[in-house]
Short mmCIF file of C-alpha atoms in Angstrom, two decimals:
data_model
loop_
_atom_site.label_atom_id
_atom_site.label_comp_id
_atom_site.label_asym_id
_atom_site.label_seq_id
_atom_site.Cartn_x
_atom_site.Cartn_y
_atom_site.Cartn_z
CA MET A 1 -14.76 -21.60 21.86
CA THR A 2 -14.22 -23.71 18.77
CA ASN A 3 -11.33 -23.24 16.37
CA THR A 4 -12.30 -20.51 13.92
CA LEU A 5 -11.38 -20.35 10.26
CA ILE A 6 -10.24 -16.76 9.67
CA PHE A 7 -8.36 -16.76 6.35
CA VAL A 8 -7.72 -18.79 3.23
CA ASP A 9 -4.57 -17.98 1.25
CA LEU A 10 -3.91 -18.43 -2.45
CA ALA A 11 -0.42 -18.72 -3.91
CA SER A 12 0.74 -16.40 -6.69
CA ASP A 13 4.05 -15.59 -8.32
CA ASP A 14 2.77 -11.98 -8.55
CA PRO A 15 0.58 -11.05 -5.55
CA ASP A 16 0.22 -7.46 -6.78
CA ALA A 17 -1.28 -8.62 -10.11
CA ALA A 18 -3.42 -11.23 -8.33
CA GLY A 19 -4.70 -8.55 -5.95
CA ARG A 20 -5.71 -6.36 -8.91
CA PHE A 21 -7.35 -9.40 -10.59
CA TYR A 22 -9.59 -10.19 -7.59
CA ALA A 23 -10.40 -6.51 -7.03
CA GLN A 24 -11.62 -6.26 -10.64
CA VAL A 25 -13.42 -9.61 -10.77
CA PHE A 26 -15.22 -9.44 -7.41
CA GLY A 27 -14.97 -5.78 -6.39
CA TRP A 28 -13.02 -6.60 -3.23
CA GLU A 29 -10.65 -4.17 -1.52
CA ASN A 30 -7.03 -5.01 -2.36
CA ASP A 31 -5.13 -4.42 0.89
CA ALA A 32 -1.42 -4.83 0.03
CA ARG A 33 0.48 -5.52 3.25
CA PRO A 34 3.27 -5.33 2.08
CA ARG A 35 2.63 -4.72 -1.64
CA GLY A 36 3.88 -7.53 -3.85
CA GLU A 37 4.49 -9.88 -0.91
CA TYR A 38 1.10 -10.41 0.69
CA HIS A 39 -2.28 -8.99 -0.29
CA ARG A 40 -5.38 -9.27 1.84
CA MET A 41 -8.58 -9.23 -0.19
CA VAL A 42 -11.35 -7.70 1.89
CA PRO A 43 -14.88 -8.41 0.66
CA GLY A 44 -16.34 -6.12 3.31
CA GLY A 45 -19.65 -6.34 5.08
CA PHE A 46 -21.20 -9.12 7.12
CA PHE A 47 -23.19 -12.24 6.35
CA LYS A 48 -26.86 -11.33 6.15
CA LYS A 49 -29.66 -12.64 8.35
CA SER A 50 -32.83 -13.94 6.70
CA ASP A 51 -34.45 -10.51 7.18
CA GLY A 52 -31.65 -8.84 5.18
CA THR A 53 -29.92 -7.14 8.12
CA ASP A 54 -26.26 -7.67 8.98
CA SER A 55 -25.39 -10.54 11.32
CA GLU A 56 -22.43 -10.36 13.67
CA ILE A 57 -20.45 -12.66 11.34
CA GLY A 58 -17.97 -10.84 9.13
CA ASN A 59 -17.18 -12.10 5.64
CA LEU A 60 -14.08 -14.27 5.42
CA HIS A 61 -11.03 -12.54 3.95
CA LEU A 62 -8.80 -14.04 1.28
CA GLY A 63 -5.02 -13.75 1.36
CA ILE A 64 -2.66 -13.90 -1.61
CA PHE A 65 0.92 -14.82 -0.80
CA LYS A 66 4.09 -14.82 -2.89
CA ALA A 67 4.99 -18.43 -3.68
CA ALA A 68 8.72 -17.63 -3.81
CA ASN A 69 8.76 -16.67 -0.12
CA ALA A 70 5.51 -17.45 1.71
CA ARG A 71 5.16 -15.13 4.72
CA PRO A 72 4.91 -15.44 7.64
CA HIS A 73 7.65 -17.98 8.23
CA PRO A 74 10.42 -18.23 10.88
CA GLU A 75 13.11 -18.34 8.18
CA PRO A 76 13.56 -14.84 6.67
CA ALA A 77 14.35 -16.29 3.24
CA GLY A 78 11.49 -18.79 3.40
CA VAL A 79 11.77 -22.41 2.36
CA GLU A 80 11.04 -24.69 -0.60
CA PRO A 81 8.89 -25.09 -2.59
CA ARG A 82 9.12 -21.63 -4.17
CA SER A 83 6.90 -22.22 -7.17
CA LEU A 84 3.20 -22.55 -7.86
CA SER A 85 1.60 -26.00 -7.67
CA THR A 86 0.53 -27.11 -11.14
CA ASP A 87 -0.25 -30.83 -10.95
CA GLY A 88 -3.24 -32.55 -9.45
CA ARG A 89 -6.07 -31.25 -7.31
CA LYS A 90 -5.65 -28.22 -5.09
CA PRO A 91 -8.05 -26.58 -2.68
CA ARG A 92 -11.00 -24.82 -4.29
CA ILE A 93 -12.30 -21.46 -3.16
CA TRP A 94 -16.09 -21.00 -3.16
CA VAL A 95 -17.52 -17.51 -3.68
CA LEU A 96 -21.19 -16.68 -3.18
CA ILE A 97 -22.47 -14.50 -6.03
CA GLY A 98 -23.87 -11.28 -4.59
CA ASP A 99 -27.52 -10.40 -5.13
CA ASP A 100 -26.41 -7.37 -7.17
CA ASP A 101 -23.98 -9.32 -9.39
CA SER A 102 -24.14 -12.21 -11.86
CA ALA A 103 -22.17 -15.27 -12.88
CA ASP A 104 -22.00 -13.92 -16.44
CA ARG A 105 -20.36 -10.66 -15.34
CA ILE A 106 -17.91 -12.40 -12.98
CA LEU A 107 -16.92 -15.08 -15.52
CA GLY A 108 -16.57 -12.46 -18.27
CA ALA A 109 -14.36 -10.24 -16.11
CA ALA A 110 -12.23 -13.20 -15.01
CA ALA A 111 -11.77 -14.45 -18.60
CA SER A 112 -10.89 -10.97 -19.86
CA LEU A 113 -8.12 -10.84 -17.24
CA GLY A 114 -6.63 -14.21 -18.23
CA ALA A 115 -8.67 -16.76 -16.26
CA GLU A 116 -9.66 -20.08 -17.83
CA LEU A 117 -13.36 -20.95 -17.72
CA LEU A 118 -13.61 -24.51 -16.37
CA TRP A 119 -17.39 -25.08 -16.47
CA ARG A 120 -20.63 -23.23 -16.02
CA ASP A 121 -24.36 -23.65 -15.66
CA HIS A 122 -24.57 -26.57 -13.27
CA TYR A 123 -27.22 -27.14 -10.59
CA TRP A 124 -26.29 -29.07 -7.44
CA ALA A 125 -29.52 -30.24 -5.78
CA GLU A 126 -27.85 -31.44 -2.57
CA PHE A 127 -27.06 -27.83 -1.63
CA ASN A 128 -29.62 -26.13 -3.90
CA GLY A 129 -27.26 -23.93 -5.83
CA TYR A 130 -26.16 -22.88 -9.31
CA ASN A 131 -22.43 -23.42 -9.84
CA HIS A 132 -19.77 -22.18 -12.27
CA ALA A 133 -15.96 -22.36 -12.08
CA PHE A 134 -12.79 -20.76 -13.41
CA ARG A 135 -9.04 -21.11 -12.88
CA ASP A 136 -7.26 -17.82 -12.19
CA PRO A 137 -3.98 -16.98 -14.01
CA TRP A 138 -2.01 -18.51 -11.09
CA GLY A 139 -3.77 -21.88 -11.19
CA ASN A 140 -6.23 -21.39 -8.31
CA GLU A 141 -9.72 -22.83 -8.88
CA ILE A 142 -12.67 -20.61 -7.98
CA VAL A 143 -16.19 -22.06 -7.80
CA LEU A 144 -19.07 -19.59 -7.96
CA TRP A 145 -22.22 -20.32 -5.98
CA GLY A 146 -25.57 -18.83 -6.93
CA LYS A 147 -28.56 -19.18 -4.62
CA ALA A 148 -31.30 -21.23 -6.24
CA GLY A 149 -34.08 -20.27 -3.81
CA ALA A 150 -36.99 -22.15 -2.26
CA SER A 151 -38.58 -23.38 -5.51
CA PRO A 152 -35.78 -23.29 -8.06
CA GLU A 153 -36.50 -23.28 -11.77
CA ILE A 154 -33.43 -24.92 -13.24
CA PRO A 155 -32.84 -23.82 -16.82
CA GLU A 156 -33.09 -26.66 -19.35
CA SER A 157 -29.52 -25.99 -20.50
CA PHE A 158 -28.00 -26.58 -17.01
CA THR A 159 -26.36 -29.85 -16.07
CA ARG A 160 -27.64 -31.33 -12.80
CA GLU A 161 -26.72 -33.61 -9.97
#
């Protein structure tokens, strides 16, 4: 069996607020375990097969950990650094826009909750998708992915690569 990616964690100085943010923006379940220290965001469901039925592959969960004391760790008090990273590039989290949602709704909800819109309306031909991005209030970059389909009609206003 190969090594399996099971979680991606984002840092926050307020995991409770970050959990509420992602629940409102994406509609994910905010599973606080323990509240304010670590929150597991559960998108629910399974990846779909081409016929629309559920596959056996569950959606990846997202964790939000408290930067001041990232758990788990062998040292009960944690270790440095205890602050959010602010300089340079950090990992980006990619989120597939659901068929029953839209980039406009997601970006609007994120901005209304304090996120910074980074860019929008871009088509990436290499992977045939529409992309948009925002930075959450804790500095994490989220890239939205919209399926372009078999014969995409790229709006004139979109940038392209």
